[in-house]
Short mmCIF file of C-alpha atoms in Angstrom, two decimals:
data_model
loop_
_atom_site.label_atom_id
_atom_site.label_comp_id
_atom_site.label_asym_id
_atom_site.label_seq_id
_atom_site.Cartn_x
_atom_site.Cartn_y
_atom_site.Cartn_z
CA MET A 1 -6.77 18.23 -26.81
CA LYS A 2 -3.60 16.93 -29.19
CA PHE A 3 -0.24 16.39 -26.99
CA GLU A 4 2.84 18.60 -27.65
CA LYS A 5 5.64 16.54 -29.12
CA LYS A 6 8.02 17.48 -25.72
CA SER A 7 5.04 16.66 -23.67
CA LEU A 8 4.41 13.13 -24.32
CA LYS A 9 8.41 12.54 -24.04
CA PHE A 10 8.53 13.75 -20.71
CA LEU A 11 5.35 11.48 -19.82
CA GLU A 12 7.09 8.38 -21.39
CA LYS A 13 10.29 9.69 -19.01
CA TYR A 14 8.39 10.29 -16.15
CA LEU A 15 6.35 6.97 -16.29
CA ASN A 16 9.36 4.94 -17.16
CA THR A 17 11.25 6.38 -15.06
CA SER A 18 10.53 4.25 -10.62
CA SER A 19 9.53 6.23 -7.78
CA PRO A 20 8.39 3.49 -5.44
CA THR A 21 6.45 5.47 -1.90
CA GLY A 22 9.76 6.65 0.11
CA TYR A 23 12.14 6.43 -3.32
CA GLU A 24 10.46 8.93 -5.04
CA HIS A 25 13.34 11.11 -6.32
CA ASP A 26 14.52 10.02 -9.75
CA GLY A 27 11.13 10.20 -10.82
CA GLN A 28 10.72 14.21 -9.59
CA LYS A 29 14.05 14.88 -10.62
CA VAL A 30 12.29 14.13 -14.63
CA TRP A 31 9.40 16.28 -13.18
CA MET A 32 11.06 19.21 -11.84
CA ASP A 33 13.04 19.85 -14.91
CA TYR A 34 10.17 19.27 -17.43
CA ILE A 35 8.17 21.98 -15.15
CA THR A 36 10.98 24.29 -14.38
CA PRO A 37 10.84 26.44 -17.40
CA TYR A 38 6.91 27.40 -16.68
CA VAL A 39 6.59 28.68 -13.30
CA ASP A 40 9.01 31.45 -10.66
CA LYS A 41 10.26 29.48 -9.04
CA VAL A 42 10.48 25.23 -7.69
CA GLU A 43 10.48 24.19 -4.57
CA VAL A 44 11.59 20.41 -2.72
CA ASP A 45 10.47 19.93 1.02
CA HIS A 46 12.32 17.16 3.13
CA TYR A 47 10.92 13.97 2.12
CA GLY A 48 10.82 15.01 -1.19
CA THR A 49 7.48 16.83 -2.72
CA CYS A 50 8.46 18.93 -5.16
CA TYR A 51 6.64 21.71 -6.07
CA GLY A 52 6.26 24.98 -9.19
CA ILE A 53 4.70 27.71 -7.92
CA ILE A 54 3.74 30.98 -10.04
CA ASN A 55 3.65 33.73 -8.34
CA PRO A 56 5.41 33.14 -4.76
CA GLU A 57 4.47 36.89 -3.55
CA ALA A 58 0.66 36.11 -3.53
CA GLU A 59 -1.06 35.93 -0.56
CA PHE A 60 -3.83 34.24 -2.04
CA LYS A 61 -2.60 30.33 -2.97
CA VAL A 62 -3.93 27.89 -4.81
CA VAL A 63 -2.65 24.52 -4.90
CA ILE A 64 -2.97 22.32 -8.18
CA GLU A 65 -2.07 18.77 -6.85
CA ALA A 66 -1.38 15.24 -7.61
CA HIS A 67 1.33 12.12 -6.03
CA ALA A 68 3.60 10.80 -7.32
CA ASP A 69 4.75 7.60 -5.98
CA GLU A 70 3.99 4.82 -7.21
CA ILE A 71 2.97 0.78 -5.33
CA SER A 72 6.01 -1.73 -5.19
CA TRP A 73 7.25 -4.26 -2.88
CA TYR A 74 10.69 -4.90 -0.05
CA VAL A 75 12.90 -7.46 0.78
CA ASN A 76 12.18 -8.57 3.46
CA TYR A 77 13.26 -11.97 4.23
CA ILE A 78 16.09 -13.51 2.70
CA THR A 79 15.83 -17.33 2.67
CA ASP A 80 18.87 -19.04 3.53
CA ASP A 81 18.80 -21.24 -0.58
CA GLY A 82 18.85 -17.37 -1.90
CA LEU A 83 15.13 -16.74 -2.22
CA ILE A 84 13.66 -13.49 -1.28
CA TYR A 85 10.23 -12.72 0.75
CA VAL A 86 8.19 -9.89 0.19
CA ILE A 87 6.30 -6.82 2.30
CA ARG A 88 4.09 -4.28 0.59
CA ASN A 89 4.72 -0.52 0.08
CA GLY A 90 1.21 -0.07 -0.87
CA GLY A 91 -1.16 -1.28 -2.46
CA SER A 92 1.16 -3.63 -4.10
CA ASP A 93 -1.42 -6.69 -5.38
CA GLN A 94 0.28 -10.32 -4.64
CA THR A 95 -2.41 -11.75 -7.01
CA ILE A 96 -0.20 -10.46 -10.48
CA ALA A 97 3.27 -10.94 -9.12
CA PRO A 98 4.19 -14.93 -9.94
CA SER A 99 5.69 -14.79 -13.69
CA LYS A 100 6.79 -11.24 -12.82
CA VAL A 101 10.19 -9.57 -14.18
CA VAL A 102 11.23 -7.25 -11.57
CA HIS A 103 14.39 -5.00 -10.74
CA ILE A 104 15.47 -4.88 -7.03
CA HIS A 105 17.26 -2.06 -6.21
CA GLY A 106 19.98 -3.25 -4.67
CA GLU A 107 23.07 -1.46 -3.21
CA LYS A 108 25.15 -2.02 -5.87
CA GLY A 109 22.40 -1.21 -8.78
CA ILE A 110 20.21 -3.36 -10.20
CA VAL A 111 19.61 -6.73 -9.51
CA LYS A 112 16.84 -8.17 -12.08
CA GLY A 113 15.28 -11.15 -10.38
CA VAL A 114 11.62 -12.60 -11.07
CA PHE A 115 8.35 -14.06 -9.27
CA GLY A 116 8.65 -17.58 -8.90
CA TRP A 117 5.54 -20.28 -8.54
CA PRO A 118 5.03 -24.12 -9.09
CA ALA A 119 3.94 -24.74 -12.41
CA ILE A 120 0.35 -25.85 -13.04
CA HIS A 121 0.93 -29.97 -13.54
CA THR A 122 2.07 -29.52 -10.18
CA ARG A 123 -0.54 -27.78 -8.58
CA SER A 124 -2.88 -29.49 -10.34
CA ALA A 125 -3.77 -32.64 -8.49
CA ASN A 126 -3.82 -31.05 -5.26
CA GLN A 127 -7.21 -29.90 -4.34
CA ASN A 128 -6.21 -27.04 -2.78
CA GLU A 129 -4.41 -25.77 -5.21
CA PRO A 130 -2.96 -22.47 -3.88
CA THR A 131 -3.68 -18.87 -5.16
CA PRO A 132 -0.43 -16.04 -4.37
CA LYS A 133 -0.53 -14.45 -1.13
CA ILE A 134 1.99 -12.50 0.47
CA ASP A 135 3.36 -15.61 2.49
CA ASN A 136 4.04 -17.62 -1.13
CA ILE A 137 4.91 -14.98 -3.68
CA PHE A 138 8.95 -15.52 -3.66
CA ILE A 139 11.33 -13.78 -6.38
CA ASP A 140 14.19 -15.60 -7.07
CA CYS A 141 17.38 -13.45 -8.75
CA GLY A 142 19.44 -17.03 -9.71
CA ALA A 143 21.42 -17.34 -6.52
CA ILE A 144 21.65 -20.73 -4.30
CA SER A 145 23.03 -18.41 -0.64
CA LYS A 146 22.57 -15.77 1.35
CA GLN A 147 25.49 -14.97 1.19
CA GLU A 148 25.68 -14.86 -3.13
CA VAL A 149 21.90 -12.47 -2.28
CA GLU A 150 24.00 -9.99 -0.72
CA ASP A 151 27.16 -9.74 -2.84
CA LEU A 152 24.76 -8.57 -5.45
CA GLY A 153 24.18 -5.95 -3.20
CA ILE A 154 20.14 -6.99 -2.60
CA PHE A 155 19.64 -7.22 1.79
CA VAL A 156 16.59 -6.56 3.74
CA GLY A 157 14.52 -3.20 3.38
CA CYS A 158 16.00 -3.15 -1.09
CA MET A 159 13.45 -1.95 -3.07
CA ILE A 160 11.48 -3.85 -5.76
CA THR A 161 9.61 -2.51 -8.76
CA TYR A 162 8.30 -3.82 -11.98
CA PRO A 163 9.92 -2.63 -15.06
CA ASP A 164 6.95 -2.60 -17.82
CA GLU A 165 6.74 0.05 -19.29
CA PHE A 166 4.75 3.03 -21.15
CA PHE A 167 3.04 2.37 -24.53
CA GLU A 168 0.03 4.06 -26.51
CA MET A 169 -2.37 1.49 -27.56
CA ASN A 170 -5.28 1.82 -30.97
CA ASP A 171 -4.33 5.79 -30.28
CA ARG A 172 -6.74 5.44 -27.76
CA TYR A 173 -5.13 4.40 -24.23
CA PHE A 174 -1.92 5.28 -22.11
CA VAL A 175 -1.02 1.91 -21.22
CA CYS A 176 1.61 1.74 -18.18
CA ARG A 177 2.90 0.21 -14.25
CA ALA A 178 2.06 3.48 -12.16
CA LEU A 179 0.06 5.93 -14.10
CA ASP A 180 -1.70 6.34 -10.54
CA ASN A 181 -0.12 8.81 -10.44
CA ARG A 182 2.32 9.84 -11.72
CA ILE A 183 -0.69 10.85 -15.02
CA GLY A 184 -1.82 13.15 -12.54
CA GLY A 185 1.87 14.85 -12.33
CA PHE A 186 2.17 15.04 -16.34
CA MET A 187 -1.03 17.19 -15.90
CA ILE A 188 -1.15 19.18 -13.46
CA ALA A 189 2.54 20.23 -15.04
CA GLU A 190 1.33 20.34 -18.94
CA VAL A 191 -1.46 23.09 -16.61
CA ALA A 192 1.58 25.04 -15.67
CA ARG A 193 2.86 25.23 -19.35
CA LEU A 194 -0.60 25.81 -20.53
CA LEU A 195 -0.97 29.13 -18.16
CA LYS A 196 3.00 29.78 -19.86
CA GLU A 197 2.30 29.92 -23.28
CA ASN A 198 -1.03 30.79 -23.40
CA LYS A 199 0.73 34.27 -20.99
CA LYS A 200 -2.16 33.82 -18.42
CA GLN A 201 -1.67 35.87 -16.10
CA ILE A 202 -3.52 34.53 -12.53
CA PRO A 203 -4.48 37.06 -9.06
CA PHE A 204 -2.72 33.87 -7.67
CA GLY A 205 -0.21 32.24 -5.77
CA LEU A 206 -0.60 28.92 -7.99
CA TYR A 207 1.49 26.13 -6.19
CA ILE A 208 1.61 23.30 -8.85
CA THR A 209 2.76 19.73 -6.27
CA ASN A 210 4.27 16.41 -6.85
CA SER A 211 3.47 15.44 -3.55
CA VAL A 212 4.97 11.80 -1.67
CA GLN A 213 3.84 8.49 -0.19
CA GLU A 214 0.84 9.62 -1.08
CA GLU A 215 0.34 4.69 -1.31
CA VAL A 216 1.43 4.75 2.34
CA GLY A 217 -1.01 7.28 4.15
CA LEU A 218 -1.14 10.37 2.33
CA TYR A 219 1.61 12.10 4.13
CA GLY A 220 3.41 13.70 1.33
CA ALA A 221 0.41 16.34 1.19
CA ASP A 222 -0.20 15.83 4.84
CA MET A 223 3.07 17.93 5.27
CA ILE A 224 3.17 19.87 2.03
CA ALA A 225 -0.31 20.91 3.09
CA ASP A 226 0.83 22.86 5.92
CA THR A 227 4.13 23.84 4.38
CA ILE A 228 2.50 25.95 1.67
CA LYS A 229 -0.88 26.95 3.95
CA PRO A 230 -3.20 27.30 0.46
CA ASN A 231 -6.78 28.80 0.46
CA ILE A 232 -7.68 26.50 -2.33
CA ALA A 233 -6.82 22.84 -3.73
CA ILE A 234 -7.68 21.28 -6.35
CA VAL A 235 -5.99 17.61 -6.10
CA THR A 236 -6.15 14.87 -9.39
CA ASP A 237 -5.27 11.02 -8.84
CA VAL A 238 -7.38 8.02 -10.71
CA THR A 239 -10.61 6.10 -9.90
CA HIS A 240 -11.72 3.20 -11.10
CA ASP A 241 -13.47 2.62 -14.81
CA THR A 242 -16.26 0.14 -13.64
CA THR A 243 -17.06 -0.80 -16.95
CA THR A 244 -14.82 -4.05 -17.57
CA PRO A 245 -15.82 -7.77 -15.40
CA MET A 246 -15.99 -8.58 -12.24
CA ILE A 247 -16.65 -4.12 -11.41
CA GLU A 248 -20.09 -3.65 -8.86
CA LYS A 249 -21.28 -0.80 -9.90
CA LYS A 250 -23.99 -0.88 -7.24
CA LYS A 251 -20.53 -0.39 -5.05
CA GLU A 252 -17.70 1.00 -7.49
CA GLY A 253 -20.62 3.85 -9.34
CA ASP A 254 -20.06 4.01 -13.03
CA GLN A 255 -17.29 5.32 -14.21
CA LYS A 256 -15.83 4.82 -17.86
CA CYS A 257 -12.66 5.68 -19.40
CA GLY A 258 -13.43 8.04 -22.82
CA ASP A 259 -16.59 9.80 -20.27
CA GLY A 260 -14.13 12.82 -19.25
CA PRO A 261 -13.21 13.70 -15.67
CA VAL A 262 -14.85 12.23 -12.31
CA VAL A 263 -16.11 15.04 -10.07
CA PHE A 264 -16.66 13.65 -6.70
CA PHE A 265 -18.86 14.49 -3.97
CA ALA A 266 -17.63 13.61 -0.88
CA PRO A 267 -17.78 15.36 2.86
CA SER A 268 -14.12 16.82 2.36
CA VAL A 269 -14.70 17.99 -1.41
CA HIS A 270 -16.34 21.72 -1.11
CA HIS A 271 -18.81 22.47 -1.98
CA THR A 272 -18.24 26.10 -3.92
CA ILE A 273 -14.70 24.94 -5.84
CA ARG A 274 -16.56 21.04 -6.78
CA GLU A 275 -19.28 23.52 -8.41
CA LEU A 276 -17.34 25.96 -10.13
CA ILE A 277 -15.25 23.23 -11.51
CA ILE A 278 -19.02 21.75 -12.33
CA ASP A 279 -19.55 25.51 -13.54
CA THR A 280 -16.77 25.38 -15.75
CA ALA A 281 -16.97 21.84 -17.19
CA LYS A 282 -20.90 22.71 -18.40
CA THR A 283 -19.62 26.06 -19.61
CA LYS A 284 -16.72 25.67 -21.13
CA LYS A 285 -18.52 21.72 -22.94
CA ILE A 286 -15.96 19.74 -21.23
CA PRO A 287 -17.40 16.49 -20.92
CA PHE A 288 -17.51 14.96 -17.06
CA GLN A 289 -18.86 11.92 -14.96
CA ARG A 290 -20.25 12.11 -11.26
CA ALA A 291 -19.13 9.79 -8.89
CA ALA A 292 -19.38 9.87 -4.91
CA ALA A 293 -17.14 8.91 -1.53
CA SER A 294 -18.70 8.04 1.82
CA ARG A 295 -15.98 8.73 5.00
CA ALA A 296 -12.86 9.79 2.77
CA THR A 297 -12.30 10.30 -0.96
CA GLY A 298 -8.70 8.16 -0.66
CA THR A 299 -6.70 10.60 -2.03
CA ASP A 300 -4.53 13.47 -1.36
CA THR A 301 -8.19 16.11 -0.95
CA ASP A 302 -8.54 14.60 1.95
CA ALA A 303 -5.25 15.12 3.63
CA PHE A 304 -5.95 19.42 2.28
CA ALA A 305 -9.65 19.38 3.14
CA HIS A 306 -8.61 18.46 7.39
CA SER A 307 -5.10 20.58 7.12
CA ASN A 308 -5.43 24.04 8.97
CA GLY A 309 -8.11 24.10 10.39
CA GLY A 310 -9.26 22.99 7.18
CA VAL A 311 -8.72 24.15 3.35
CA PRO A 312 -11.53 24.34 0.94
CA SER A 313 -10.56 21.27 -1.08
CA ALA A 314 -11.99 19.79 -4.77
CA LEU A 315 -11.01 16.05 -6.67
CA ILE A 316 -11.22 15.92 -10.42
CA SER A 317 -10.64 11.74 -10.51
CA LEU A 318 -8.84 10.13 -14.27
CA PRO A 319 -10.87 7.29 -15.35
CA LEU A 320 -8.19 3.89 -14.98
CA ARG A 321 -8.62 0.35 -16.22
CA TYR A 322 -6.96 -2.06 -14.03
CA MET A 323 -5.36 0.14 -10.34
CA HIS A 324 -2.17 -1.07 -9.28
CA THR A 325 -1.32 -3.56 -11.76
CA THR A 326 1.26 -3.41 -14.48
CA VAL A 327 -1.23 -2.68 -17.23
CA GLU A 328 -3.24 0.19 -15.99
CA MET A 329 -4.48 2.14 -18.22
CA VAL A 330 -5.84 5.13 -19.42
CA SER A 331 -7.73 7.20 -21.88
CA LYS A 332 -6.17 9.98 -24.25
CA GLU A 333 -8.67 12.36 -24.53
CA ASP A 334 -9.57 12.20 -20.67
CA VAL A 335 -6.30 13.16 -20.07
CA GLY A 336 -6.83 16.54 -22.12
CA ASN A 337 -10.21 17.37 -20.33
CA VAL A 338 -8.97 16.85 -17.26
CA ILE A 339 -6.08 19.38 -18.08
CA GLN A 340 -8.37 21.67 -20.40
CA LEU A 341 -10.92 21.09 -17.22
CA ILE A 342 -8.36 22.08 -13.97
CA TYR A 343 -6.62 24.96 -16.18
CA GLU A 344 -10.37 26.89 -17.39
CA THR A 345 -11.06 26.43 -13.64
CA LEU A 346 -7.82 28.08 -11.98
CA LEU A 347 -8.92 31.10 -14.62
CA LYS A 348 -12.98 31.43 -12.95
CA ILE A 349 -10.94 31.87 -8.99
CA LYS A 350 -10.85 35.17 -7.90
CA PRO A 351 -9.27 36.13 -4.49
CA GLU A 352 -12.53 37.48 -3.41
CA MET A 353 -14.63 34.09 -4.18
CA LYS A 354 -16.14 33.99 -0.19
CA LEU A 355 -15.36 30.26 -0.14
CA LYS A 356 -17.36 29.49 4.38
CA TYR A 357 -21.04 28.29 3.53
CA HIS A 358 -22.66 30.08 5.76
#
């Protein structure tokens, strides 16, 4: 699938817009502006989850969903010397922090800072060489006192993000922080665009949903599932490419960037919807991979599946390298195939489908 210029422009702007968990508003605005021409109606809930609706009057409701938030840090403590200690907002990785530039979202605007780290010369003589931990990583914003930090508009509770931006690599990969999972928001928006531009009529209400607060507990999906009360939910998120070094396939499975969307098998994944997705992939010759999750998928699929007395839900994942780093990578070909798979699956859904196992 070749990406339209306007689509790639949107993807770049959307990925480069900071959307930390609980503060997704700026990214959500970019997403809503893009999706508005392709849907009949756009709604937002109290915590910032956005959804575009096609056929809002229809009784039978289908959700396609991704999450909008990215991992980040909170200012947790400011020392008398003007250094900043942090706590996680989502699954932020302390091991990649040292020497990273950060944006501190202060009350007077963005302030640049850096995660400091002692020089190798001062560490190498120490047999107990320090490793990055939450209690020893710190941010230096050039201030020499707590008062100076606060004069810059930085206080406890301010959000901290990485400024790393989108680029394409070797014409094969998209690379950026927060591909987990704003690439999902891009893919579901593209499904809406294709339905509109191909003039497809669907016999149900379609809710293209971009949820908040996934990284801290699937909370946005939990809330919006109760609001929409869908009959079916198809969720897209990222999963690990397990072919890079230091990943154990016996534990993490065997998924690879470039080999297609990953269809998950898990207790929360409804057999009927999953088999519809697999049949669609086979019929339309869309390559796909399989993966299993034991107790939970760890994605918004679980929140939808367990809502409203049980909503038939399925998960189509996108293989991704280096999750929760600033250089997350996905295959452009896989992105196109996920879009195509969701699009073609929607065209096969009928409100009269039998969804009970017995």
